[in-house]
Coordinates of C-alpha atoms in Angstrom, one line a residue:
M1 CA 0.1 0.0 0.0
A2 CA 1.3 3.4 -0.9
A3 CA 2.0 6.0 1.9
Y4 CA 0.4 9.4 1.6
R5 CA 1.6 12.7 3.0
F6 CA -0.5 15.9 3.3
D7 CA 0.4 18.0 0.3
D8 CA 0.5 21.7 1.2
R9 CA 2.1 23.1 -1.8
A10 CA -1.2 24.6 -3.3
I11 CA -2.0 26.3 0.1
D12 CA -1.6 30.2 0.3
W13 CA 0.7 30.2 3.4
A14 CA 0.8 33.8 5.1
P15 CA 3.4 34.4 7.8
F16 CA 2.2 35.5 11.2
N17 CA 3.6 39.0 11.4
G18 CA 6.5 39.0 14.1
F19 CA 6.7 35.1 14.4
E20 CA 9.3 33.6 12.4
G21 CA 8.4 30.0 11.3
L22 CA 4.8 30.2 11.8
Y23 CA 2.3 30.4 9.0
Y24 CA -1.6 30.4 8.5
S25 CA -4.2 30.0 5.8
I26 CA -7.7 31.0 6.7
Q27 CA -10.2 28.5 5.2
S28 CA -13.4 30.0 6.2
V29 CA -15.2 32.7 8.4
D30 CA -18.8 32.0 9.2
R31 CA -20.4 34.8 10.9
E32 CA -23.7 33.0 11.2
L33 CA -22.3 30.2 13.0
N34 CA -19.5 32.2 14.6
R35 CA -16.9 29.9 13.4
V36 CA -13.4 30.2 11.9
D37 CA -11.6 27.3 10.1
M38 CA -7.8 27.7 9.4
L39 CA -4.8 25.9 8.8
M40 CA -1.6 26.5 10.6
K41 CA 1.9 25.5 9.9
F42 CA 4.8 25.5 12.3
D43 CA 8.4 25.0 11.3
P44 CA 10.3 22.5 13.4
N45 CA 10.5 23.4 17.1
T46 CA 8.6 26.7 16.6
N47 CA 6.1 27.8 19.1
C48 CA 3.5 30.5 19.1
V49 CA 2.7 33.0 22.0
P50 CA 0.5 32.1 25.1
H51 CA -3.2 32.5 24.2
T52 CA -6.6 31.4 25.3
H53 CA -9.3 29.9 23.0
V54 CA -12.6 31.5 24.3
G55 CA -14.8 29.0 22.5
V56 CA -15.0 25.3 21.5
T57 CA -11.9 24.6 19.5
K58 CA -11.3 21.4 17.4
T59 CA -7.9 20.5 16.1
L60 CA -6.8 17.9 13.5
V61 CA -3.1 17.2 13.1
L62 CA -2.4 16.6 9.5
E63 CA 1.4 16.4 9.6
G64 CA 4.2 16.1 12.1
E65 CA 3.8 16.5 15.8
H66 CA 1.4 19.2 17.4
R67 CA 2.7 20.2 20.9
I68 CA 0.6 21.9 23.5
Y69 CA 2.4 23.5 26.6
K70 CA 0.2 24.6 29.6
P71 CA 1.7 27.5 31.3
G72 CA 1.9 27.5 35.1
P73 CA 1.0 30.4 37.3
D74 CA 4.3 31.9 36.8
G75 CA 4.1 31.6 33.1
A76 CA 6.7 28.7 32.8
L77 CA 5.6 26.1 30.3
G78 CA 5.2 22.5 31.4
A79 CA 6.1 19.4 29.5
P80 CA 4.4 19.2 26.1
D81 CA 1.3 17.1 25.4
I82 CA 2.6 15.7 22.0
R83 CA -0.2 14.9 19.4
P84 CA 1.1 12.9 16.3
A85 CA -0.4 13.2 12.8
G86 CA -4.0 11.9 12.8
T87 CA -4.9 13.1 16.3
F88 CA -8.2 14.9 16.8
S89 CA -8.9 16.9 19.8
E90 CA -11.4 19.3 21.2
N91 CA -11.4 21.8 24.0
R92 CA -14.5 23.4 25.4
G93 CA -13.1 26.9 25.3
D94 CA -11.2 29.0 28.1
E95 CA -8.1 26.9 27.5
T96 CA -4.6 28.7 27.8
H97 CA -1.8 27.3 26.2
V98 CA 1.3 27.7 23.9
E99 CA 1.3 25.4 20.9
G100 CA 4.0 24.5 18.3
G101 CA 5.6 22.0 16.0
G102 CA 7.8 19.1 16.9
P103 CA 11.2 18.3 15.4
D104 CA 9.7 18.0 11.9
G105 CA 7.1 20.9 12.3
T106 CA 3.4 20.4 12.0
I107 CA 0.5 21.3 10.0
I108 CA -3.0 21.5 12.0
L109 CA -6.5 22.2 11.0
L110 CA -8.4 24.3 13.6
S111 CA -12.1 25.0 13.7
M112 CA -12.6 27.7 16.3
Q113 CA -15.9 28.9 17.8
A114 CA -16.3 32.6 18.6
V115 CA -17.9 33.8 21.7
E116 CA -19.5 37.3 21.4
G117 CA -17.2 37.8 18.4
D118 CA -14.1 36.8 20.2
V119 CA -12.2 33.8 18.9
Y120 CA -9.0 34.0 21.0
D121 CA -7.0 36.2 23.4
I122 CA -3.4 36.8 22.9
L123 CA -1.4 36.9 26.3
R124 CA 1.8 38.5 27.4
E125 CA 4.4 36.2 29.0
D126 CA 2.9 37.1 32.4
L127 CA -0.4 35.7 31.1
T128 CA -2.2 39.1 31.1
L129 CA -4.2 40.1 28.0
D130 CA -2.4 41.7 25.2
R131 CA -5.2 41.7 22.7
K132 CA -8.3 40.0 21.4
I133 CA -8.6 38.3 18.1
T134 CA -12.1 38.5 16.7
L135 CA -14.3 37.2 13.8
D136 CA -13.8 40.7 12.2
N137 CA -9.9 40.2 12.3
F138 CA -10.3 36.8 10.6
A139 CA -12.7 38.2 8.0
R140 CA -10.2 41.1 7.1
G141 CA -7.4 38.4 7.0
L142 CA -9.6 36.2 4.6
E143 CA -10.2 39.3 2.2
R144 CA -6.4 39.9 2.1
Q145 CA -5.8 36.4 1.4
R146 CA -8.3 36.2 -1.4
A147 CA -6.9 39.5 -2.8
R148 CA -3.3 37.9 -3.1
A149 CA -4.8 35.0 -4.9
D150 CA -6.4 37.1 -7.5

């Protein structure tokens, strides 16, 4: 039987501003259902910033290892929860973590539910609120992504 690998060559990856080795591609923004679907790609051993998903978030690991680090009260990261390709997970919202890619990086599909327009909160290292990321932010990002493709 032939082995298959997720082929991301046709995906319009955009770099996350200010984060080397972290990319995204917004797949849909549904205001009626208050949901955002997007792909994220992490280069090997790359992490994002602490953040809190405010609504239900479902994740499917498409390639590599997805690593979830839960910060302690002092902001220090604990050992990662390692999720290999094929792993599906769901949290009910209000989960604070740092996520990243393993030694070969990772690609994940996220389906995120907004609560009152908020999708997730970006936190500072001391875990205080830096800024809120909203459905409007994602809608503007999707418009820019579509404009690049034209």
